[in-house]
Coordinates of C-alpha atoms and ligand atoms in Angstrom, one line a residue:
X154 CA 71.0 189.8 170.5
X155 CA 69.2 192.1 168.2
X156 CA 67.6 192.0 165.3
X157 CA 68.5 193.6 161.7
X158 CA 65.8 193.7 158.6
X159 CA 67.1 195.0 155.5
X160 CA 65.1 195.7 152.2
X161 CA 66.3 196.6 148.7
X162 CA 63.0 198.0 146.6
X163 CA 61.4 194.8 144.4
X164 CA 62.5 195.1 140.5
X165 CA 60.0 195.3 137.8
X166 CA 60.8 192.7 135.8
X167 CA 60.2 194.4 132.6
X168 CA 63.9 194.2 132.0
X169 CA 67.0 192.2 133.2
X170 CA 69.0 193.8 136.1
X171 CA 71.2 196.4 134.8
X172 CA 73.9 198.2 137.1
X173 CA 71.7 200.6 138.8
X174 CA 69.2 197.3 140.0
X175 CA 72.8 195.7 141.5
X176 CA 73.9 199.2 143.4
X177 CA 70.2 199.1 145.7
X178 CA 70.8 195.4 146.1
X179 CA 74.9 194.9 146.7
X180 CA 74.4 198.0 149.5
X181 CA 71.6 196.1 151.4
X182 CA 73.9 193.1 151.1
X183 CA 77.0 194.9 152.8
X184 CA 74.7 195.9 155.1
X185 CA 73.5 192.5 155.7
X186 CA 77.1 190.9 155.7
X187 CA 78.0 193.6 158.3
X188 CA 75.4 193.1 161.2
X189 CA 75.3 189.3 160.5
X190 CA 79.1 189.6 161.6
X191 CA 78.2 192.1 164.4
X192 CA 75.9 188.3 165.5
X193 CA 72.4 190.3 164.9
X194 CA 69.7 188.2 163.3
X195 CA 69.5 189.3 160.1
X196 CA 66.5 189.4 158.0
X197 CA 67.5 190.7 154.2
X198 CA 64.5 190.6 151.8
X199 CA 64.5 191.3 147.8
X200 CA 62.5 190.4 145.0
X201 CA 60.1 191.1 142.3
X202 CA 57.2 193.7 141.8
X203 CA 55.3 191.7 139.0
X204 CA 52.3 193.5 138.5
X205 CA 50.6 196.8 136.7
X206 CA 50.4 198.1 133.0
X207 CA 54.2 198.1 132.3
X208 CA 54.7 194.4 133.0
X209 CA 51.5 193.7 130.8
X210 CA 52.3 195.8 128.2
X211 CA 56.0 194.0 128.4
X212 CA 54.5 190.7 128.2
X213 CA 51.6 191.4 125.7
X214 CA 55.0 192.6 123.0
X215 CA 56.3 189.0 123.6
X216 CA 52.9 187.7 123.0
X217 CA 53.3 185.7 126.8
X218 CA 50.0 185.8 129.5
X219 CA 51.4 188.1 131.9
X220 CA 52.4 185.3 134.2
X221 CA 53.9 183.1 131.8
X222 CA 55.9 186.2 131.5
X223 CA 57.2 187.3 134.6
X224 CA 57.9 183.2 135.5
X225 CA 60.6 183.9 132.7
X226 CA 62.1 186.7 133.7
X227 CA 62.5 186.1 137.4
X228 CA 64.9 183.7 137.4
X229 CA 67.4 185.6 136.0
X230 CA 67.0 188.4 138.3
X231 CA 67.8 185.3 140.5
X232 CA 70.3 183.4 138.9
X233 CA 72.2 187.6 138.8
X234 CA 72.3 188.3 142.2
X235 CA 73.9 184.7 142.7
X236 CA 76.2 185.1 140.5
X237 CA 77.0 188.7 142.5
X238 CA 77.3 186.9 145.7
X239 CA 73.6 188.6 146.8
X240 CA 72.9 186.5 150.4
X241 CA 69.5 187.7 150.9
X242 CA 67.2 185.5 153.3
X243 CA 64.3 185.2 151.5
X244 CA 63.3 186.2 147.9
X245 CA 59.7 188.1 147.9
X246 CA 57.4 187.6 144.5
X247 CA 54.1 190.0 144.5
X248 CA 52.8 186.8 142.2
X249 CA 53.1 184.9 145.6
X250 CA 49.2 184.4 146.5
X251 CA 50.0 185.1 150.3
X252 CA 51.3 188.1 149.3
X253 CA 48.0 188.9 147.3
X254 CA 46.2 188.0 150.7
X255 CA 47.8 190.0 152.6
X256 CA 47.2 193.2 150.7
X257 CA 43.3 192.9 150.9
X258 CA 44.0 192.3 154.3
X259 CA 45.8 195.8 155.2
X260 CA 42.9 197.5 152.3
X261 CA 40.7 196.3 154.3
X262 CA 42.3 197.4 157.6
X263 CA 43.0 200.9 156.1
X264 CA 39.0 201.1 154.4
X265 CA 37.9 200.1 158.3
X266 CA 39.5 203.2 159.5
X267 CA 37.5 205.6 157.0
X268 CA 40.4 206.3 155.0
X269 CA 39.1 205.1 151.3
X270 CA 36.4 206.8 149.1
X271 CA 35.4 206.3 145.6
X272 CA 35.8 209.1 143.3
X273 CA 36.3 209.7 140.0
X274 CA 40.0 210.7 138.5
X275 CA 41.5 212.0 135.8
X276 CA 45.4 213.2 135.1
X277 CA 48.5 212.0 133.3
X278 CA 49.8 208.7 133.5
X279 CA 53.7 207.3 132.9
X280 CA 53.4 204.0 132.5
X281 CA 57.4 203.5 132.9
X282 CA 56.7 205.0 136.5
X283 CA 53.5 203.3 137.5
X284 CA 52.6 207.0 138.6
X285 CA 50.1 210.3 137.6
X286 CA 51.9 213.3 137.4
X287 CA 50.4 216.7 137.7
X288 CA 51.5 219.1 134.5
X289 CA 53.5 221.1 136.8
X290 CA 56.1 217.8 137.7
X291 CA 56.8 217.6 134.3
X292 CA 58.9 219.2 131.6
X293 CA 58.2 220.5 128.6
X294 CA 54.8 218.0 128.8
X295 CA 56.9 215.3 129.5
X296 CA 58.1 212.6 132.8
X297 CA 61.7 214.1 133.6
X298 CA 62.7 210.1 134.4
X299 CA 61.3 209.1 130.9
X300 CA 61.7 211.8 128.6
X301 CA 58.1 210.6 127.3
X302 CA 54.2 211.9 127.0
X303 CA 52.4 210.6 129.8
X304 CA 49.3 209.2 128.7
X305 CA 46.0 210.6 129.6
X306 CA 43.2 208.4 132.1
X307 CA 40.1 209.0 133.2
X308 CA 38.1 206.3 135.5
X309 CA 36.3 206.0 139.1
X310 CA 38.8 204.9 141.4
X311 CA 39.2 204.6 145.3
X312 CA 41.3 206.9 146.9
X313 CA 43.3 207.0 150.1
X314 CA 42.8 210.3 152.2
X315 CA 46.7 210.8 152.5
X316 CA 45.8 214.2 153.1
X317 CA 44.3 213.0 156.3
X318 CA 48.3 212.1 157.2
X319 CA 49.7 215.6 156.9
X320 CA 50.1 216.3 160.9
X321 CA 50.9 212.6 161.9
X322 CA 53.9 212.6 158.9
X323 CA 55.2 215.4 160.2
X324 CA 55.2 214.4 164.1
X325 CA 56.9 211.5 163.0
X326 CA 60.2 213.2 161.5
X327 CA 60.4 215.3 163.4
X328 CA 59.7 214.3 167.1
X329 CA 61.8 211.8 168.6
X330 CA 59.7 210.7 171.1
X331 CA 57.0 210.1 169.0
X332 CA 56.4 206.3 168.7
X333 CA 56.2 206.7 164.9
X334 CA 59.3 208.1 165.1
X335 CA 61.4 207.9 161.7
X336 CA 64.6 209.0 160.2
X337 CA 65.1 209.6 156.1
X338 CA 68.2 209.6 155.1
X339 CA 70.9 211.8 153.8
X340 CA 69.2 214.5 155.9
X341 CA 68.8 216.9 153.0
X342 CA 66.5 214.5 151.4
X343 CA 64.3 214.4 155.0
X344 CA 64.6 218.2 154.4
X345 CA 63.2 218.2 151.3
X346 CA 60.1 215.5 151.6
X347 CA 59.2 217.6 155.1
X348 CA 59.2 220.7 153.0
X349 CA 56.6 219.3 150.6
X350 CA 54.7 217.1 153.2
X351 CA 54.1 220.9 154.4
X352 CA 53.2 222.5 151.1
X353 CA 50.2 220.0 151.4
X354 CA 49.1 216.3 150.7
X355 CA 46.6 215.6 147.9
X356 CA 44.8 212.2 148.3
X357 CA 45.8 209.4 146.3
X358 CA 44.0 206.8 143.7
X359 CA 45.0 203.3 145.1
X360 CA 43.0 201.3 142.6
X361 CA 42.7 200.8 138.5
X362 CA 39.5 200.0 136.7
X363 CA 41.1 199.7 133.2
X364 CA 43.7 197.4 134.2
X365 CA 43.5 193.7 134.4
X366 CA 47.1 192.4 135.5
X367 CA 47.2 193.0 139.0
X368 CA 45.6 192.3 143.3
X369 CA 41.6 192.0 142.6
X370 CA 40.7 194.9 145.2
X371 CA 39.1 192.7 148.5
X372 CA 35.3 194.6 148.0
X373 CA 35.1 195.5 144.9
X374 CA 36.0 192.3 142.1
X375 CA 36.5 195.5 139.2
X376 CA 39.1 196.7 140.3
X377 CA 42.5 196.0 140.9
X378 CA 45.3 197.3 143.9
X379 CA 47.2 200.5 142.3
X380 CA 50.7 198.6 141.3
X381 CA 52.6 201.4 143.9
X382 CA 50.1 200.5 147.0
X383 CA 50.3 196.4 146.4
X384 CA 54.3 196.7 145.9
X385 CA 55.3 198.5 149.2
X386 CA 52.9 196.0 150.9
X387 CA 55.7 193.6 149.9
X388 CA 57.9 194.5 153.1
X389 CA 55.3 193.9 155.7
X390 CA 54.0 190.5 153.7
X391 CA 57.5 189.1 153.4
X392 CA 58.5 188.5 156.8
X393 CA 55.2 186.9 157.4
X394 CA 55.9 184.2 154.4
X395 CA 59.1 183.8 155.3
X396 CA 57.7 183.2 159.2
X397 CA 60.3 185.8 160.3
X398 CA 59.2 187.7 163.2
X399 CA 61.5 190.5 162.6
X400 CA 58.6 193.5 161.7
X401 CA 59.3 197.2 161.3
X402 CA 62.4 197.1 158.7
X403 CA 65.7 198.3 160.5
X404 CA 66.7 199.9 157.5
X405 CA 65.2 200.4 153.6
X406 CA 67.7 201.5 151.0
X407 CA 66.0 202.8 147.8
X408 CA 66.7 204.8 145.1
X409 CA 66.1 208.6 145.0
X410 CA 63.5 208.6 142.7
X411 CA 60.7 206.1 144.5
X412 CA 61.8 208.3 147.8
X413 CA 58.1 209.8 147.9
X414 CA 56.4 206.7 147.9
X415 CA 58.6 205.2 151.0
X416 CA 58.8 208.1 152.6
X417 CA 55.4 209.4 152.7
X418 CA 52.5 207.1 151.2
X419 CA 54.0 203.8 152.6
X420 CA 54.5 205.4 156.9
X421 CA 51.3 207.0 155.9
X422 CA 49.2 203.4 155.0
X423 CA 51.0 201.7 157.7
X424 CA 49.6 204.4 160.4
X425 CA 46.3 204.1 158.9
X426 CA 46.5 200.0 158.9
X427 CA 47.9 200.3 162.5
X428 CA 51.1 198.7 161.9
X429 CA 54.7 200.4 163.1
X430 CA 56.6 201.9 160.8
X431 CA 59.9 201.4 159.5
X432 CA 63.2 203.1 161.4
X433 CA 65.0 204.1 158.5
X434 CA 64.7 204.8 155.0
X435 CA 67.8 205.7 153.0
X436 CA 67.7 206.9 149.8
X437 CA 70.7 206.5 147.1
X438 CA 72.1 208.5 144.0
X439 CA 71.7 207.8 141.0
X440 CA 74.6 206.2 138.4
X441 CA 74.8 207.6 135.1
X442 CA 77.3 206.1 132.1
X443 CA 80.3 207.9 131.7
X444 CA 78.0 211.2 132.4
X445 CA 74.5 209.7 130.7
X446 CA 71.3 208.0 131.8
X447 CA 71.3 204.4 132.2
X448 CA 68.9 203.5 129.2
X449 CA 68.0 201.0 127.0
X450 CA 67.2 203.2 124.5
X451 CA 71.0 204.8 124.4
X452 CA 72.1 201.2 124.4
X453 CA 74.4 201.7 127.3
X454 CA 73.1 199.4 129.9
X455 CA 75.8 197.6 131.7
X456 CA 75.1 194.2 132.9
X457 CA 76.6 193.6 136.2
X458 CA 77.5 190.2 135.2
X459 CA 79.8 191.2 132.2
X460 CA 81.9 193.7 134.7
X461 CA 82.3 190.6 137.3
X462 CA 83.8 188.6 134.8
X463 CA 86.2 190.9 133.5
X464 CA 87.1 192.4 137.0
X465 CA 85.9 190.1 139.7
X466 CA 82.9 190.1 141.9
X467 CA 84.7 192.0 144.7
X468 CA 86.2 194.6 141.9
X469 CA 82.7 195.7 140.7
X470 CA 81.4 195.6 144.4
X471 CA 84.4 197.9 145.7
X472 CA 84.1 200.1 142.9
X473 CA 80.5 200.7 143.7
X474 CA 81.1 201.9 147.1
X475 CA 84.6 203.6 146.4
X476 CA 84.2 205.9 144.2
X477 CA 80.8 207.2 145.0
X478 CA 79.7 208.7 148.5
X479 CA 76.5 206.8 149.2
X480 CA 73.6 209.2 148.6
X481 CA 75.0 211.4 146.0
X482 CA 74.8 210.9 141.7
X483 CA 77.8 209.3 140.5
X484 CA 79.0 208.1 137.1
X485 CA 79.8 204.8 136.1
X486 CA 83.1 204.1 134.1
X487 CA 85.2 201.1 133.1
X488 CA 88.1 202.8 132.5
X489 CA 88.1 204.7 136.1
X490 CA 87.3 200.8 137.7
X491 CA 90.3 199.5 136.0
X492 CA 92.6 202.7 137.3
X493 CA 90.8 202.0 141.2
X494 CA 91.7 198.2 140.6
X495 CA 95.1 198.7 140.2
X496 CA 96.4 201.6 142.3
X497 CA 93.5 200.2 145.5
X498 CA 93.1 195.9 144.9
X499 CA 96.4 195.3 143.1
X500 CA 99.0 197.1 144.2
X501 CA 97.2 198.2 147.2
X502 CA 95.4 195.3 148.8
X503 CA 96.0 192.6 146.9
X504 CA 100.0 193.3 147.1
X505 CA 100.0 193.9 151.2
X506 CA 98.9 190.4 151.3
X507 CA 101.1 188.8 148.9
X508 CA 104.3 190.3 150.2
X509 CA 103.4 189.2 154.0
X510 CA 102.8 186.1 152.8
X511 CA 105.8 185.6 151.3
X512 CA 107.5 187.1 154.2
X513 CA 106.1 184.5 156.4
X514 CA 106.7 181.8 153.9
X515 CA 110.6 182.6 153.4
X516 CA 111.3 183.8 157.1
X517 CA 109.7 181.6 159.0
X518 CA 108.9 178.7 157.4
X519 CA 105.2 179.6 156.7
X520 CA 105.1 179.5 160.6
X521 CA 102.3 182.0 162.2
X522 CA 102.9 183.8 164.9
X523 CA 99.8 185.2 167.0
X524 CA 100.9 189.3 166.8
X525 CA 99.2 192.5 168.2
X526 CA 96.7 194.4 165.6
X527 CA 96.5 197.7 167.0
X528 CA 93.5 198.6 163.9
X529 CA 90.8 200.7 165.9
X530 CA 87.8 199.2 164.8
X531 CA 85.4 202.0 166.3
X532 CA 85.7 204.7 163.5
X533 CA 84.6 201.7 160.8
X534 CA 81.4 200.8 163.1
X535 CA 80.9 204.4 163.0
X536 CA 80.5 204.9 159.3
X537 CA 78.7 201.6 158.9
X538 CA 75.6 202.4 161.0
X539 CA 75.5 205.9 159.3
X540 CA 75.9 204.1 156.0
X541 CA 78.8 206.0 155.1
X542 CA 80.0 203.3 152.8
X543 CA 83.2 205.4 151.1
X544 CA 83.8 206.7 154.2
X545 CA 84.1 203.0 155.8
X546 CA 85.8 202.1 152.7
X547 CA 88.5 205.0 153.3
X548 CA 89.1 203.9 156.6
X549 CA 90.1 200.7 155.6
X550 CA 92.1 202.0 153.1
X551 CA 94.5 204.0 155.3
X552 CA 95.1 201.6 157.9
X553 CA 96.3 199.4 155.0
X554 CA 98.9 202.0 153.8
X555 CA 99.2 202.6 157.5
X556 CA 100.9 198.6 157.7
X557 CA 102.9 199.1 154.0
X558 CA 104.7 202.1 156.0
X559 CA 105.1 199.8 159.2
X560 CA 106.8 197.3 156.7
X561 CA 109.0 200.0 155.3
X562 CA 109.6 201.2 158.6
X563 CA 110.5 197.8 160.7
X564 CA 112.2 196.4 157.1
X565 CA 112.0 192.7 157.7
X566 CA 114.3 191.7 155.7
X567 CA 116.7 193.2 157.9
X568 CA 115.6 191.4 160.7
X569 CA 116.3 188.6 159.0
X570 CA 119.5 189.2 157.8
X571 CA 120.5 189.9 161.7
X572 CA 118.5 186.7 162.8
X573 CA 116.9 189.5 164.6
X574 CA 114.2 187.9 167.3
X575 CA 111.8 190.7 166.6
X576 CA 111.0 189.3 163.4
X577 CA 108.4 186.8 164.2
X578 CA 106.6 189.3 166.4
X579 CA 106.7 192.3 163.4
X580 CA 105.2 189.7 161.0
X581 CA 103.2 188.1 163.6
X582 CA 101.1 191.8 164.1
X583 CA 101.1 192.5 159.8
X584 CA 98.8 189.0 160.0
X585 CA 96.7 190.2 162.9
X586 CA 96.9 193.6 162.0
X587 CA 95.5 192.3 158.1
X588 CA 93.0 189.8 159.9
X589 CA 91.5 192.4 161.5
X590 CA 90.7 194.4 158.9
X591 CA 89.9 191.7 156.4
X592 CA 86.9 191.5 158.8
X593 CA 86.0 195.4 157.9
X594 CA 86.9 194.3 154.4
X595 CA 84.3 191.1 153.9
X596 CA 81.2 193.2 153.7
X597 CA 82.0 194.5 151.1
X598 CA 84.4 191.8 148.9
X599 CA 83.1 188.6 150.5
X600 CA 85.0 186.7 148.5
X601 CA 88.6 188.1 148.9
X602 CA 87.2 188.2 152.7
X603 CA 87.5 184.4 152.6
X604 CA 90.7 184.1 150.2
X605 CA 92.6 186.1 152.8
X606 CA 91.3 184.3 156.0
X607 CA 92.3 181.3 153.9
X608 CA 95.7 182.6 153.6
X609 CA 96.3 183.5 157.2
X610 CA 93.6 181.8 159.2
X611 CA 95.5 178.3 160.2
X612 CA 98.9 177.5 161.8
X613 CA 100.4 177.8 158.4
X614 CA 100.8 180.9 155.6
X615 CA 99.1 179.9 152.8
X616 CA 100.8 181.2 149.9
X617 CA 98.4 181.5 146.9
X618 CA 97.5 183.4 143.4
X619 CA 97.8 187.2 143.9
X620 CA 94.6 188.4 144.4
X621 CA 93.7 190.8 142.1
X622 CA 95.9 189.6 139.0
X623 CA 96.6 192.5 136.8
X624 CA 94.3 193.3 133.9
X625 CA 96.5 192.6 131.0
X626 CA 97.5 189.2 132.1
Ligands
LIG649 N1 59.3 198.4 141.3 C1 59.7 199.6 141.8 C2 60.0 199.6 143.3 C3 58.9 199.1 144.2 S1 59.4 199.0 145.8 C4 58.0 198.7 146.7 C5 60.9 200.1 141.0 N2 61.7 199.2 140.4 S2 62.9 199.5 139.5 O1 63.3 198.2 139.0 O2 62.6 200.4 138.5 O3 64.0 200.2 140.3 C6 64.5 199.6 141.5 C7 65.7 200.3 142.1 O4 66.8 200.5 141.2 C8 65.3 201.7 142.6 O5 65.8 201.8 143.9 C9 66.0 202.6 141.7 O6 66.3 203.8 142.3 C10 67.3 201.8 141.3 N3 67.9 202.3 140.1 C11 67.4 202.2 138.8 N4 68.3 202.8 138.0 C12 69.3 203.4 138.7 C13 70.5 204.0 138.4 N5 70.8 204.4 137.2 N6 71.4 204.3 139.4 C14 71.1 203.9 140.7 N7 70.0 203.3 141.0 C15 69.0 203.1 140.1 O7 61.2 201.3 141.1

């Protein structure tokens, strides 16, 4: 048996969780689902990056102490992924005092092997991204994921020699047989990091003097962890609160714009602290609405919550993975998950099952008969390791319609109307043939997963609501 650790990123929780939060977090849960199936241990961690000048400036607006803050605004980050049927083993907070621990543990580690200095620093600061820029990353004087000024800092900080990594990084990626070994993901993301990993590494400030709200720095009481450094730390402390033996992650699913920080600062502090790094690190698109940002200045955040109720759990999940190939930009529209819901869950899915159903119901008394699923489940295994979530999706998708033309072409009905004994065998493989792939299906809409083996999984057909009820009922 083999083990499976899954991360999603931890959320600031400067804001509730708007559809872009629930896309990292419903993919590491498909992916959990999947190899939980498979009978791999899974270990799926999420949770909360509570610290640094965004979350005290947040709280400081509200008038809250920082912690009285975030103790607010966790929960529903909590009580969100619940309600999205989210079945992640253990929940990480960077409040957690082990957690805290456990960073000045791996400073220390990293300061042990020569790789911090003090020195003094100066550059442009966006607080939204917890990040300096250089004035050549931005546009027009301005962070490209904010649209606004970064603020200007000077202090003495400690610095990590990343540039010490440059060699080792690159070894990594790109030689198999190195025990570092690690794969980034789509590879024209890998392409591009190893392109600027080559262009050079500058050293990084890992600490804040001006900043209160954060991990006290082990030597040095002044100072506090640089938000970035304590957050990723989060992985390798998790496992260890939760008791889970289950170190490196299998596979970490982020979003395209903290890609730099997993795939180059985080390997690089692990080699530094001695640890093993992480197999994989896959980095998602981004979803826009109907063509623009996700902001809360637009006014255009979606809550996931909202869409469920409308559309169902399963709709929004589907949807997610459907329409967008995982690792590109896609756009986010109500109108095009209403048309997907009823041309693929209705009428597609959703009316496959009802009609069998019935079929068995009026034919045979409700009676089922163990059939013959001929479903080839190899070329869905196939896109699942790869994470090619549409791809899997599609799949599915066509060996569904692949069963309605096996309906048309056998016509049932017919074989009842000439007491035909092939009947209960052609009805008896539409129920395995629908099992089978309501086991590809499950991942991804857990809950129709278990409405449809509920329907088909005892002696008798269980006739119930159509699944996917039309919209304007
Ligand atoms: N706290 C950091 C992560 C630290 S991990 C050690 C962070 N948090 S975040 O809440 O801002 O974002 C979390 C995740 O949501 C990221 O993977 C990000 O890419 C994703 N998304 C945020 N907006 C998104 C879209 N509009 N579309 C898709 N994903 C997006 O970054």
């Amino acid at each position: 048996m083999s083990k499976f650790y899954v991360t999603t990123p931890i959320y600031y929780v400067n804001s509730v969780p708007h559809i872009g939060h629930a896309y990292t977090t419903i993919a590491a849960d498909i992916l959990a689902r999947y190899y939980r199936q498979k009978g791999d241990i899974v270990y799926f961690q999420t949770g909360t990056d509570e610290h640094g000048a965004k979350i005290a400036q947040a709280a400081d607006k509200q008038g809250l102490a920082p912690q009285e803050f975030v103790d607010k605004i966790v929960p529903q980050f909590e009580k969100t992924w619940e309600i999205l049927n989210i079945d992640y083993d253990f929940f990480i907070r960077t409040t957690d005092k082990n957690h805290k621990k456990i960073v000045g543990e791996i400073l220390s580690l990293i300061k042990a092997n020569g790789d911090i200095y003090k020195d003094r620093y100066e550059g442009l600061y966006c607080v939204h991204c917890e990040r300096f820029y250089t004035e050549g990353e931005l546009e027009n004087g301005l962070c490209i994921y904010h649209q606004e000024k970064p603020t200007f800092h000077q202090e003495t900080n400690y610095f990590f020699k990343l540039s010490r990594y440059r060699d080792k990084l690159l070894r990594a990626l790109e030689d198999k047989s190195d025990p570092n070994y690690y794969e980034i993901l789509p590879r024209a993301r890998r392409n591009e990091i190893i392109g600027k990993i080559k262009s050079g590494l500058q050293d990084i400030s890992i600490s804040r003097e001006t900043l209160a709200w954060g991990v006290k720095v082990p030597w040095d009481e002044k100072q506090v962890v640089y938000v970035w450094v304590e957050a990723l730390l989060n992985y390798f402390s998790g496992p260890k609160i939760a008791r889970k033996d289950v170190w490196p992650p299998d596979v970490q699913i982020i979003g395209k714009d903290i890609l730099w920080f997993h795939a180059v600062i985080w390997p690089a502090m692990l080699m530094s602290a001695g640890v093993s790094l992480p197999k994989k690190i896959f980095a998602h698109g981004f979803f826009t609405i109907d063509g623009q940002k996700i902001s809360k200045t637009l006014g255009n955040v979606i809550d996931p919550v909202e869409v469920s109720k409308k559309y169902g759990i399963d709709a929004l999940r589907y949807f997610l993975f459907s329409e967008v190939s995982f690792g590109d930009d896609g756009i986010f529209s109500l109108k095009r998950l209403e048309e997907r819901y009823s041309s693929d869950l209705s009428n597609g899915l959703g009316n496959l099952v009802q009609r069998v159903a019935a079929m068995v119901e009026k034919y045979l008394d409700g009676e089922i008969f163990r059939g013959y699923s001929e479903v080839d489940s190899a070329p869905f295994e196939r896109h699942m390791e790869e994470l090619e979530f549409h791809k899997a999706i599609e799949y599915i998708w066509s060996e569904l319609k692949g069963l309605d033309q096996y309906i048309e072409e056998e016509k049932p009905w017919r074989l009842a109307k000439e007491n035909n004994p092939r009947l209960p065998e052609v009805l008896g493989n539409l129920m395995a043939s629908i099992q089978e792939l309501n086991k590809m299906i499950a991942p991804f809409m857990p809950e129709t997963g278990q409405k449809i083996d509920e329907i088909f999984g005892g002696n008798k057909v269980k006739l119930k609501e159509p699944l996917f009820p039309r919209i304007d009922e």
